[in-house]
Short mmCIF file of C-alpha atoms and ligand atoms in Angstrom, two decimals:
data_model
loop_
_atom_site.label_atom_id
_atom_site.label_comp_id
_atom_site.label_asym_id
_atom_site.label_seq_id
_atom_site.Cartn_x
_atom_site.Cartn_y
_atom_site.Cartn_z
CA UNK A 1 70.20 33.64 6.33
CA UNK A 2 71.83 37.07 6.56
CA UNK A 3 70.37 40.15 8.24
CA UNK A 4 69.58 43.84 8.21
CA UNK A 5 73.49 44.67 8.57
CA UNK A 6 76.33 44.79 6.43
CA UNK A 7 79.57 44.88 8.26
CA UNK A 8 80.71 45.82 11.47
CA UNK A 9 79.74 47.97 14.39
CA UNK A 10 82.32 48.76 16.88
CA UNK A 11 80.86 49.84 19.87
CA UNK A 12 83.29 50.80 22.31
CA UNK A 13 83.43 52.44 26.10
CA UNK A 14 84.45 52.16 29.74
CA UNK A 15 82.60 49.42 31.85
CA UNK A 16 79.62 49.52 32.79
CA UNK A 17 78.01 52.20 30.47
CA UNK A 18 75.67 49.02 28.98
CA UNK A 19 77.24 48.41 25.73
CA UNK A 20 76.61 44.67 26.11
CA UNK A 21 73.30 45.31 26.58
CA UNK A 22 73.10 47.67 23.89
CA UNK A 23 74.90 45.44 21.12
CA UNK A 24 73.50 42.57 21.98
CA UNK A 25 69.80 44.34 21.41
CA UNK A 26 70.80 46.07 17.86
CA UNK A 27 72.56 42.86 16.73
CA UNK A 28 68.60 41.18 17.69
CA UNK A 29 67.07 43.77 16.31
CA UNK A 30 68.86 43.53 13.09
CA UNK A 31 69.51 40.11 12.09
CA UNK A 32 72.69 40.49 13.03
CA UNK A 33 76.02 38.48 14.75
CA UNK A 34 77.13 39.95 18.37
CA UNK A 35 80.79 39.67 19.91
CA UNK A 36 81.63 40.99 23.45
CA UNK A 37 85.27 40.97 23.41
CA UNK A 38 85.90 42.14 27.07
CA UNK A 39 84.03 38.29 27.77
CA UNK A 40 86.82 36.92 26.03
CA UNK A 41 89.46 38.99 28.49
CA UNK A 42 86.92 38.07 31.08
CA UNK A 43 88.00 33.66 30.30
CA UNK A 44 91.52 34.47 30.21
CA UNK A 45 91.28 36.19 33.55
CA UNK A 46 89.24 33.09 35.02
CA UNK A 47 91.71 30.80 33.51
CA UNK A 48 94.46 32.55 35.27
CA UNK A 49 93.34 33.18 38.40
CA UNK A 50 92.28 29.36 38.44
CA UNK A 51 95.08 28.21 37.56
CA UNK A 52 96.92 30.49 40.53
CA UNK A 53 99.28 32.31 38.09
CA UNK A 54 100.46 35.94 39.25
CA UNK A 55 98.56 38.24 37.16
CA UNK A 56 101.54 40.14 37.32
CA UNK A 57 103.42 37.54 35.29
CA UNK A 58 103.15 38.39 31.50
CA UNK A 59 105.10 35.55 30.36
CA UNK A 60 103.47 32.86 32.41
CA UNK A 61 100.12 34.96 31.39
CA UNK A 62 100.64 34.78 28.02
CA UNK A 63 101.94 31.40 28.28
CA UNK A 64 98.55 30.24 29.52
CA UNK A 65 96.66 31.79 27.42
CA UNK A 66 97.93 30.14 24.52
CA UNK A 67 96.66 26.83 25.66
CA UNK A 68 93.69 27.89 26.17
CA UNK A 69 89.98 26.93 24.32
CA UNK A 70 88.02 30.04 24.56
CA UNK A 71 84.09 30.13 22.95
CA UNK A 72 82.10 32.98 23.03
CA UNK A 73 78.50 32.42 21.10
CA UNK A 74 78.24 35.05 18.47
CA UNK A 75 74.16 34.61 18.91
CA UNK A 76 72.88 37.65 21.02
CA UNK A 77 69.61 35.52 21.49
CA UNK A 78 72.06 32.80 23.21
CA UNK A 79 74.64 34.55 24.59
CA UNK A 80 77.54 32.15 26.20
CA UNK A 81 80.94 31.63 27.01
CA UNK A 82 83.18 28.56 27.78
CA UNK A 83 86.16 27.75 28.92
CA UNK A 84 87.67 24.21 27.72
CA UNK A 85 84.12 23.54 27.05
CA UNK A 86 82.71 24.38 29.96
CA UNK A 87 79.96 27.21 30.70
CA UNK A 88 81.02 29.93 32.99
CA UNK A 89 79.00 32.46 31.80
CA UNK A 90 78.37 33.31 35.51
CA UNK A 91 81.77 32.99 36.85
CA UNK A 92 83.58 35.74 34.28
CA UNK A 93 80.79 38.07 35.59
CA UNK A 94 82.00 38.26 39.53
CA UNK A 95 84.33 40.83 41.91
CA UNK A 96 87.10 38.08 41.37
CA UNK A 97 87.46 38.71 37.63
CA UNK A 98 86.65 42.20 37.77
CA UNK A 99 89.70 42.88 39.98
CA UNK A 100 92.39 41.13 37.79
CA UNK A 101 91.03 41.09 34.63
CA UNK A 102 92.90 44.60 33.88
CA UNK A 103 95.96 43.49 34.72
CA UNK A 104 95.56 40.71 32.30
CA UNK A 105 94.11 42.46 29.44
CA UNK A 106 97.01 44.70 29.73
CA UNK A 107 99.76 41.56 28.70
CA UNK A 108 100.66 42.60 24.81
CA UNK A 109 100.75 38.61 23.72
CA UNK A 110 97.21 38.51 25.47
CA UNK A 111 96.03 41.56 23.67
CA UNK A 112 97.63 40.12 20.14
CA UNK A 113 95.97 36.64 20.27
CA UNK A 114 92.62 37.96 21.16
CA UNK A 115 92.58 40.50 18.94
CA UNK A 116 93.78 37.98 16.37
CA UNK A 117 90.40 35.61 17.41
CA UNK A 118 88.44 38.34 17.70
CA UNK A 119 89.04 39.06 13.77
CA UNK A 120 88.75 35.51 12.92
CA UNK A 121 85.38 35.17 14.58
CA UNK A 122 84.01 38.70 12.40
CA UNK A 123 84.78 37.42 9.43
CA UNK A 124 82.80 33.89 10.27
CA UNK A 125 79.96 35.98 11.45
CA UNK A 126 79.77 38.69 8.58
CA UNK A 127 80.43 36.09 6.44
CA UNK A 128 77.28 33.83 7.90
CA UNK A 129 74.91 36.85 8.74
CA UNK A 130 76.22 39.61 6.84
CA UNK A 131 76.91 42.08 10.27
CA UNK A 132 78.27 42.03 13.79
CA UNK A 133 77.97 44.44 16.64
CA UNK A 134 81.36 44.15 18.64
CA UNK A 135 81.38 45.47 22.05
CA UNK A 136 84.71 46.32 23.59
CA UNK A 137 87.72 48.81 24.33
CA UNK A 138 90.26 49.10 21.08
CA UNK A 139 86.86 47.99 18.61
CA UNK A 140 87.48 51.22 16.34
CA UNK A 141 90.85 51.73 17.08
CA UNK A 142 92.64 48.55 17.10
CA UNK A 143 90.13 45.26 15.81
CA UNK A 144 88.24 46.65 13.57
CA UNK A 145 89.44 50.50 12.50
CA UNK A 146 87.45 50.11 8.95
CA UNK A 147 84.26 49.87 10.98
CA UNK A 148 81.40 52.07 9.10
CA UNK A 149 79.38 52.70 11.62
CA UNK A 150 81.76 53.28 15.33
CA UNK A 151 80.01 54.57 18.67
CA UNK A 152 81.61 55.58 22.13
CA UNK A 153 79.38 55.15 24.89
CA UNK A 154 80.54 56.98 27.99
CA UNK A 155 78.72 57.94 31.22
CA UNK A 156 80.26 59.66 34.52
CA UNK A 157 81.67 56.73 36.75
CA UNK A 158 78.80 56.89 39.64
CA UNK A 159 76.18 56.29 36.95
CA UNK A 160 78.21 53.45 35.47
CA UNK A 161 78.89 51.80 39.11
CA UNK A 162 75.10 52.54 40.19
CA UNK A 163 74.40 50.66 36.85
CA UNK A 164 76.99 47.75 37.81
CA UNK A 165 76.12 47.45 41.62
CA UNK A 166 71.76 47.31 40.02
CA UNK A 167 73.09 44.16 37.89
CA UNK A 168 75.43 42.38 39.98
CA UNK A 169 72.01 42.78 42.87
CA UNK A 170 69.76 41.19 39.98
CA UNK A 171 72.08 38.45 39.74
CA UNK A 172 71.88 37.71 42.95
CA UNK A 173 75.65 38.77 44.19
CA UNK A 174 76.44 41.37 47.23
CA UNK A 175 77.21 44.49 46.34
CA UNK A 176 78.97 47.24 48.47
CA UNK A 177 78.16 50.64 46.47
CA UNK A 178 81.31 52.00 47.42
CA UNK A 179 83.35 49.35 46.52
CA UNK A 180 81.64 49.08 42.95
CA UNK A 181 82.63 52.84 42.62
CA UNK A 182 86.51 52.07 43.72
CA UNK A 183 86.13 49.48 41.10
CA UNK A 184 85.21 51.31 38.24
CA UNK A 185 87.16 53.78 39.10
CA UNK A 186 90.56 51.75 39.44
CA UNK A 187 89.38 49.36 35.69
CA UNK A 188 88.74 53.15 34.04
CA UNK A 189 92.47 54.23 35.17
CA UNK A 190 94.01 50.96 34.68
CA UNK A 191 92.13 50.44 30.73
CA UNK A 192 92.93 53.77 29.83
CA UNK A 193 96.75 54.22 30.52
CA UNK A 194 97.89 51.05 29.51
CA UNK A 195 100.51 50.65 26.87
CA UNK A 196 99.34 48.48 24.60
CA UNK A 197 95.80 49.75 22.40
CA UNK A 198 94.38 51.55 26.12
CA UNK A 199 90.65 52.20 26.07
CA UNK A 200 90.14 55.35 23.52
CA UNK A 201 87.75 56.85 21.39
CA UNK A 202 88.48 56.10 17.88
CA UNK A 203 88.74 59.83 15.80
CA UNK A 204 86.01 59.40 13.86
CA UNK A 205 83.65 57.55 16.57
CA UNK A 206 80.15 59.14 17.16
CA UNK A 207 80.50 59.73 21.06
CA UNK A 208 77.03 58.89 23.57
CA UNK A 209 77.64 62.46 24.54
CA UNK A 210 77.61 64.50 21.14
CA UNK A 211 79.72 64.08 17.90
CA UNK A 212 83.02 64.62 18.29
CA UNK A 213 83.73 65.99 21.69
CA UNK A 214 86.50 66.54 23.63
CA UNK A 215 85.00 65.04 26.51
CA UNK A 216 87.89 63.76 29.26
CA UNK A 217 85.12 60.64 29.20
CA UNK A 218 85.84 59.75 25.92
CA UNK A 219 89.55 59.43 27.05
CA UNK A 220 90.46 60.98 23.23
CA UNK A 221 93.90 61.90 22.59
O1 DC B 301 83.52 45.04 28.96
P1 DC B 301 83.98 44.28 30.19
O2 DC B 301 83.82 45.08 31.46
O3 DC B 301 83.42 42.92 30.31
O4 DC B 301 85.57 44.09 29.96
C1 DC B 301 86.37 43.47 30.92
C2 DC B 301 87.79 44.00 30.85
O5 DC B 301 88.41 43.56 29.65
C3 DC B 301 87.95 45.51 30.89
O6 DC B 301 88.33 45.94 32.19
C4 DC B 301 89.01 45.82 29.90
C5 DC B 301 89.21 44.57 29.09
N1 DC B 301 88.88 44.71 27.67
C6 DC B 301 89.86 45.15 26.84
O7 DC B 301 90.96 45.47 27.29
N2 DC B 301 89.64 45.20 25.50
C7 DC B 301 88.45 44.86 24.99
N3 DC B 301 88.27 44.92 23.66
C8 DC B 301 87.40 44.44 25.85
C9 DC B 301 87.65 44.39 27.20
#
């Protein structure tokens, strides 16, 4: 059965502005398929770190990530991921991953072979539901830059880490306010100057703050 939406929605920002939250409530809302791409970063990173490789290492990154079986539920009533067929929904989410995953999401073969999935699993889901809101950092720019409908959600970084420190509380980890901060505020430096597709508003992206601004939040060039 499809949905309310046709196509794509690229919703794209920093962390912790809520765009998982947000996508995976419009794709609900509308009948819709959901993807949250940084999850998918968030595997690799587990995988790596797991496995004790340097983060560092692009080539044995890379490497790694080629072998892996990644599954991220496209349901935003049943939101999941696995890795090799196991659930660690809960692990991807912790101060581990956050600290690395940067690093690895910055490895070009990472970025190409996700982005390549990433593609693959749109077309399944606007092919089975008709739409899917896709929550990430390149969305409009990179994955999907035919998207009708892109939005940039951005927020200063002290709301975004109050929001973060709030969640990871809820869920029942420690956390250090200051260190969430340093955290956002290293993953917002690290996501934005990278070389390959950094975190960017796409041109003609409807920013959180108004259309079209020239906000240093929205990281436009
Ligand atoms: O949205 P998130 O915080 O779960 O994303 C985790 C990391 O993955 C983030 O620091 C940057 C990276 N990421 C990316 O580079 N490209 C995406 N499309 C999504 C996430």
């Amino acid at each position: 059965m499809t949905g309310a939406l046709r196509g794509v929605v690229a919703l794209d920002g920093p962390s912790g502005t809520g765009k998982t939250t947000v996508a995976r409530k419009l794709a609900a809302a509308l009948g819709a398929g959901f993807l949250d791409t940084g999850a998918m970063y968030r595997l690799v990173t587990l995988a790596v770190l797991d496995a004790g490789v340097d983060t560092e290492d692009a080539d044995a990154v890379a490497a790694l990530a080629e072998g892996l079986t990644l599954d991220v539920a496209t349901d935003p009533e049943a939101p999941a991921a696995r890795l090799d067929g196991t659930d660690v929904g809960e692990a991807i989410r912790t101060a581990r991953v956050d600290a690395a995953v940067s690093a690895v999401s910055a490895v070009p073969a990472v970025r190409e072979l996700l982005v390549r999935r990433q593609r693959a699993l749109i077309a399944e889901t606007v092919e089975r539901v008709g739409g899917v809101v896709v929550d990430g950092r390149d969305i409009g720019t990179v994955v999907a830059p035919d998207a009708p409908l892109k939005v940039f959600l951005t927020a200063s970084a002290e709301v975004r880490a109050a929001r973060r420190g709030a969640q990871d509380t809820a869920a029942g980890r420690p956390a250090d306010e200051a260190a969430v901060l340093a955290s956002v505020q290293r993953r917002d430096q690290l996501d934005s100057s990278r070389a390959a597709s950094p975190l960017r508003a796409a041109d003609d992206a409807t920013c959180s703050t108004r259309r079209n601004c020239r906000s240093s939040r929205c990281w436009r060039s």
